[in-house]
Amino acid sequence: MKEPMRKEFLPYARHDISEDDIKTVAEILKGNWITTGPTIAAFEKAIVDYTGARFAVAVNSGTAALDIAVGALGLTPGDEAITTPFTFSATSNAILYHGIKPVFADIDSHSWNLDPIDVRRKITSRTRAIILVDYSGQPCDIDELKSIANEHNLFLIEDAAHSLGATYKDVKVGVHADLTTFSFHSVKHITTGEGGMVTTNDQQLSDKLMMLRSHGIDRDAGSRYGPEAGWAYDMKMLGRNYRITDFQCALGISQLRRLDEFIAKRRKLVALYRSLLPPDIQTIVEKQDRRSAWHLFPVLVPKGVSRDAIFKKMRQGNIGVNVHYIPVYRHSYYQQHHPADPNDFPVTESVFSRIITLPLFPKMTEEDVHDVVETLKTALQ
Ligand SMILES: *Cc1c(COP(=O)(O)O)cnc(C)c1O
């Protein structure tokens, strides 16, 4: 085999932690509150200020955020929630945690986001919610999905693990749905190692989220501390321990200050990719009324070309390509417990057969982008 052009493996994503980020975390580690302290509310406030949502509730993962978001809706087993199969399985798993039936709808062939027309087709008398995912960082067709939700009295949850900082009609993600969830896993736009957040404009939902993240208890440890505080609390709901630590939130606050810079860099790298990629490589269409935060940069290999062969050659060339995602209904757990026929999802299947995610993260250089494109061109020969 030929020597790879790149000596060092280029991952598809990587966090960017600065000296300032580290200093902020160290400060908290030296203090008295490393968990259930004031830095959690400070991070929530920072997300409220950034997104424009009224309330934000921080948790220890994006998955926990999805779990309490579905939990806060108070649905009944047997109810149905419509979602996209073209996502990380955490999205639909959150539906399963509550005994609700996941119903998949196909994606749109330009954005690879939920297709509102197919969502409409999948509605039954048991449908209670739509869980949308802003795939790769581009917001879904929010207005269309909102009007479907209003017509049928459904809740809307936006899994915005890819789209922190993205805008739809000039309005930031975080306020469009009844509940919006974010992830701060290390591959995402900003990181707390592991972490997540739910935003909402609804006070009642926010109160429920607060309880659900900490055993369903109505008062947190901070409010039961000090000479004036009493001992009493009540467990009102069946919650879990999904609490995030203060030092993680310190990292989140510090990272959030850098978010716009991260997104600007991602957009610049995407523009460079677009200018260099061969014309038969299909990319996501960014719709005019929205601005993607570009969490991922997936492309489609030309029809008739083996994606798996390209994948292998690029990995051997030290390019950390990936596949986002294996359609959820293809996983063996779903096949056993919630079988769906792949033929019902022609767009998902077609995109999945050709998709490959190219590396994209703020620390990447323009030279890295050139390396990826050159390796891809060689692989295509
Ligand atoms: C990352 C991700 C999640 C889960 O977030 P974690 O913080 O890893 O639990 C959920 N949905 C989507 C679409 C994601 O990309």
XYZ file of C-alpha atoms and ligand atoms in Angstrom:
396
model
C 0.000 0.000 0.000
C 1.051 3.577 -0.692
C 2.177 5.764 2.206
C -0.785 7.807 3.466
C -0.517 11.507 2.618
C -1.133 12.317 6.264
C 1.207 11.062 8.961
C -1.195 11.746 11.802
C -4.762 10.434 12.050
C -7.329 13.221 11.649
C -10.435 12.508 13.765
C -13.914 13.513 12.535
C -14.393 15.704 15.615
C -12.332 16.977 18.514
C -12.912 19.350 21.429
C -11.066 22.644 21.825
C -10.207 23.455 25.454
C -8.245 26.670 26.105
C -6.049 27.695 29.032
C -8.857 30.055 30.089
C -11.326 27.148 30.085
C -8.985 25.192 32.350
C -8.503 28.154 34.704
C -12.275 28.582 35.078
C -12.685 24.912 35.985
C -9.759 24.985 38.444
C -11.309 27.953 40.288
C -14.468 25.957 40.972
C -12.520 22.886 42.045
C -10.854 25.009 44.736
C -14.222 26.218 46.092
C -16.813 24.675 48.416
C -19.385 23.659 45.818
C -18.298 21.117 43.243
C -21.853 19.900 42.677
C -25.405 21.258 43.354
C -23.794 24.687 43.733
C -24.326 28.114 42.158
C -22.318 27.490 38.977
C -25.107 25.267 37.673
C -27.628 28.118 37.734
C -24.961 30.393 36.261
C -24.524 28.051 33.269
C -28.301 27.811 32.885
C -28.494 31.605 32.906
C -25.758 31.788 30.262
C -27.739 29.414 28.012
C -30.920 31.427 28.640
C -29.066 34.609 27.630
C -27.590 32.964 24.549
C -30.701 31.208 23.210
C -33.371 33.651 24.378
C -35.355 30.859 26.066
C -37.030 31.708 29.403
C -35.800 28.628 31.270
C -32.882 26.215 31.043
C -32.221 23.066 33.085
C -28.726 21.560 33.042
C -28.187 17.791 33.245
C -25.304 15.360 32.864
C -25.856 14.315 29.233
C -27.841 15.030 26.112
C -29.516 11.674 26.628
C -30.624 12.697 30.152
C -31.934 15.946 28.637
C -34.051 13.981 26.147
C -35.228 11.609 28.891
C -36.508 14.368 31.207
C -37.945 16.308 28.260
C -40.115 13.329 27.293
C -40.779 12.663 31.004
C -42.032 16.211 31.572
C -44.788 15.727 28.965
C -46.581 13.199 31.202
C -47.488 10.825 28.368
C -49.080 7.419 28.889
C -47.669 4.062 27.751
C -49.239 3.235 24.408
C -49.004 6.837 23.253
C -46.939 7.420 20.120
C -44.193 9.889 19.292
C -43.015 10.519 15.745
C -39.297 10.971 15.151
C -36.567 10.621 12.549
C -34.690 7.349 12.088
C -31.697 9.323 10.830
C -30.222 10.180 14.226
C -28.212 8.819 17.090
C -30.293 6.164 18.838
C -30.489 8.317 22.015
C -33.279 10.358 20.398
C -35.732 7.490 20.030
C -34.444 5.645 23.111
C -35.802 8.551 25.176
C -39.241 7.683 23.816
C -38.782 4.026 24.809
C -37.743 4.892 28.393
C -41.327 6.082 28.941
C -43.111 3.121 27.390
C -44.126 5.239 24.418
C -44.099 3.864 20.897
C -41.565 5.410 18.514
C -42.964 5.928 15.024
C -40.408 6.845 12.393
C -41.016 9.217 9.504
C -38.750 9.553 6.471
C -36.334 12.420 5.844
C -36.219 15.144 3.220
C -33.738 14.533 0.378
C -32.076 17.979 0.585
C -31.601 18.585 4.329
C -31.896 14.966 5.549
C -34.155 16.360 8.266
C -37.664 15.050 9.066
C -39.981 15.376 6.082
C -43.156 17.149 7.317
C -45.209 15.416 4.591
C -44.258 11.974 5.895
C -44.761 13.140 9.502
C -48.352 13.972 8.580
C -48.823 10.477 7.108
C -47.640 8.831 10.334
C -50.091 10.581 12.661
C -52.670 8.351 14.394
C -55.180 8.919 17.194
C -52.427 7.916 19.672
C -49.796 10.416 18.452
C -48.856 12.850 21.219
C -45.467 14.300 20.269
C -42.993 14.932 17.474
C -39.302 14.737 18.308
C -37.287 16.433 15.627
C -33.528 16.445 15.178
C -31.669 19.323 13.534
C -29.467 16.974 11.555
C -25.853 18.139 11.082
C -26.739 21.520 12.618
C -29.433 22.774 10.254
C -32.800 23.508 11.887
C -35.761 21.426 10.683
C -38.810 22.823 8.875
C -39.993 24.275 12.177
C -43.017 26.236 10.916
C -44.434 23.241 9.039
C -43.878 20.928 12.018
C -45.356 23.505 14.408
C -48.495 23.814 12.364
C -48.863 20.003 12.268
C -48.367 19.961 16.057
C -50.949 22.706 16.574
C -53.478 21.019 14.295
C -53.219 17.705 16.140
C -52.477 19.041 19.625
C -49.001 17.473 19.793
C -45.951 18.423 21.825
C -42.822 19.366 19.934
C -39.379 18.414 21.277
C -36.348 19.602 19.351
C -33.226 17.478 19.770
C -30.714 20.242 19.119
C -27.614 18.207 19.960
C -26.246 19.330 16.559
C -27.630 22.835 16.380
C -26.643 24.997 19.355
C -26.170 28.469 17.870
C -28.048 27.721 14.627
C -30.860 30.048 13.561
C -34.239 29.554 11.909
C -35.679 32.742 10.368
C -33.062 34.683 12.360
C -34.196 33.191 15.679
C -31.773 30.977 17.563
C -32.520 27.335 18.273
C -33.792 26.866 21.841
C -37.171 28.634 21.629
C -38.933 27.041 18.665
C -40.283 23.842 20.230
C -42.030 23.240 23.586
C -38.754 21.754 24.792
C -35.303 21.876 23.207
C -32.456 19.583 24.254
C -28.713 20.091 23.859
C -25.645 17.887 24.357
C -22.224 18.960 25.587
C -20.447 15.716 24.785
C -16.872 16.313 23.648
C -17.672 16.081 19.915
C -20.408 18.729 20.101
C -20.119 22.520 19.620
C -19.249 23.237 23.232
C -18.321 20.625 25.778
C -18.514 19.885 29.491
C -17.022 16.403 28.935
C -20.476 14.905 29.273
C -23.443 17.184 29.766
C -26.757 18.417 28.455
C -29.441 21.085 28.802
C -33.162 21.484 28.206
C -34.636 24.882 27.359
C -38.306 25.868 27.440
C -40.502 28.946 27.693
C -43.017 27.088 29.873
C -42.678 27.556 33.627
C -44.581 24.363 34.485
C -42.451 22.223 32.193
C -39.331 23.849 33.619
C -40.412 23.046 37.200
C -40.957 19.411 36.204
C -37.567 19.215 34.484
C -35.874 20.551 37.641
C -37.474 17.818 39.736
C -36.922 15.029 37.207
C -33.173 15.656 37.077
C -32.872 15.085 40.823
C -35.043 12.157 41.999
C -38.313 14.060 41.507
C -37.562 16.057 44.659
C -38.972 19.588 44.905
C -36.000 21.313 46.605
C -32.341 21.124 45.653
C -29.447 20.748 48.105
C -28.491 24.436 47.755
C -31.904 25.552 49.003
C -31.634 23.225 52.038
C -28.240 24.586 53.122
C -27.463 27.231 55.766
C -28.734 28.513 59.122
C -32.188 29.575 57.883
C -32.995 26.486 55.820
C -35.301 23.697 56.968
C -34.899 19.974 56.442
C -38.136 19.200 54.685
C -38.481 18.199 51.057
C -40.938 16.134 49.075
C -40.415 13.604 46.322
C -43.245 14.409 43.942
C -42.317 12.473 40.826
C -40.167 9.481 39.918
C -36.930 11.154 38.898
C -33.318 10.089 38.565
C -29.936 11.528 39.381
C -29.079 13.388 36.200
C -27.211 16.215 37.944
C -24.208 17.853 36.327
C -21.313 19.132 38.465
C -20.336 22.753 39.098
C -16.913 22.299 37.548
C -18.480 20.953 34.354
C -20.797 23.968 34.280
C -17.784 26.269 34.724
C -16.308 24.677 31.608
C -19.658 25.126 29.856
C -19.785 28.846 30.685
C -16.251 29.353 29.464
C -16.858 27.336 26.272
C -20.110 29.175 25.548
C -18.156 32.437 25.342
C -16.243 30.878 22.447
C -19.255 29.343 20.672
C -19.762 32.012 18.018
C -16.085 31.837 17.157
C -16.316 28.013 16.931
C -19.320 28.231 14.605
C -17.661 30.873 12.427
C -14.660 28.571 12.026
C -16.897 25.590 11.205
C -18.725 27.629 8.563
C -15.438 28.744 7.045
C -14.166 25.170 6.814
C -17.455 24.039 5.239
C -17.188 26.806 2.632
C -13.654 25.648 1.836
C -14.796 22.023 1.541
C -17.562 23.095 -0.833
C -15.112 25.000 -3.038
C -12.732 22.015 -3.260
C -14.992 18.965 -3.468
C -15.576 17.351 -6.876
C -19.009 18.282 -8.305
C -20.339 14.702 -8.109
C -20.030 14.724 -4.316
C -23.450 15.704 -2.979
C -23.641 17.826 0.191
C -26.461 19.082 2.395
C -28.449 21.995 1.014
C -28.542 24.870 3.496
C -31.971 26.422 3.203
C -32.137 30.209 2.747
C -34.174 30.993 5.851
C -31.846 29.194 8.266
C -28.228 29.096 9.285
C -26.615 25.782 10.172
C -24.250 25.461 13.119
C -22.480 22.665 11.167
C -21.895 20.012 13.795
C -21.208 17.448 11.057
C -20.154 17.661 7.430
C -21.593 14.507 5.829
C -21.466 14.032 2.045
C -22.806 11.420 -0.382
C -20.426 9.449 -2.573
C -21.499 9.322 -6.248
C -24.168 6.766 -7.190
C -22.579 3.450 -8.142
C -19.483 4.044 -5.991
C -19.036 1.832 -2.919
C -19.211 3.945 0.222
C -17.556 1.173 2.193
C -14.582 1.079 -0.197
C -14.173 4.877 0.077
C -14.514 4.657 3.852
C -11.778 2.029 4.070
C -9.399 3.879 1.773
C -9.844 7.149 3.652
C -9.293 5.515 7.038
C -6.149 3.902 5.631
C -5.167 7.390 4.488
C -5.440 8.551 8.126
C -8.679 10.468 7.555
C -11.155 9.762 10.357
C -14.299 9.529 8.289
C -17.444 8.198 9.916
C -21.057 7.255 9.170
C -23.830 9.362 10.740
C -26.084 7.513 11.102
C -27.101 3.892 10.854
C -30.906 4.332 10.621
C -32.235 3.569 14.100
C -34.693 0.896 12.907
C -31.734 -1.130 11.569
C -30.300 -1.764 15.058
C -30.993 -5.281 16.329
C -32.733 -4.019 19.483
C -35.208 -2.061 17.395
C -35.662 -4.943 14.950
C -36.552 -7.207 17.864
C -38.746 -4.833 19.838
C -40.006 -2.152 17.435
C -39.629 -3.566 13.929
C -39.999 -1.178 11.014
C -39.682 -1.961 7.306
C -36.690 -0.160 5.726
C -38.736 0.065 2.495
C -40.946 2.617 4.244
C -37.963 4.988 4.399
C -36.647 5.262 0.841
C -34.833 8.587 1.365
C -33.202 7.489 4.635
C -32.072 4.237 3.009
C -30.718 5.961 -0.068
C -28.785 8.583 1.945
C -27.500 5.931 4.359
C -26.141 3.787 1.502
C -23.937 6.625 0.200
C -23.152 8.753 3.253
C -19.761 9.483 4.709
C -18.946 12.114 7.341
C -15.836 14.161 6.646
C -13.840 15.617 9.575
C -15.011 19.009 10.860
C -14.045 20.760 14.081
C -12.800 24.252 15.012
C -9.187 23.244 15.552
C -8.913 21.869 12.011
C -6.712 23.824 9.613
C -7.290 24.665 5.960
C -4.452 22.277 5.184
C -6.405 19.498 6.911
C -9.372 20.212 4.621
C -7.080 19.977 1.586
C -5.745 16.629 2.880
C -9.279 15.262 3.281
C -10.326 16.339 -0.206
C -7.144 15.031 -1.841
C -7.495 11.686 -0.048
C -11.140 11.495 -1.133
C -10.245 12.272 -4.751
C -7.583 9.548 -4.721
C -10.029 7.099 -3.169
C -12.570 7.864 -5.892
C -10.099 7.059 -8.711
C -24.940 13.477 20.882
C -26.375 13.255 20.598
C -27.286 12.877 21.590
C -26.886 12.388 22.953
O -26.131 13.247 23.668
P -25.160 12.685 24.840
O -24.716 13.951 25.492
O -24.053 11.943 24.160
O -25.973 11.828 25.726
C -28.632 12.836 21.274
N -29.073 13.120 20.049
C -28.221 13.440 19.055
C -28.789 13.765 17.706
C -26.852 13.511 19.287
O -26.022 13.823 18.292
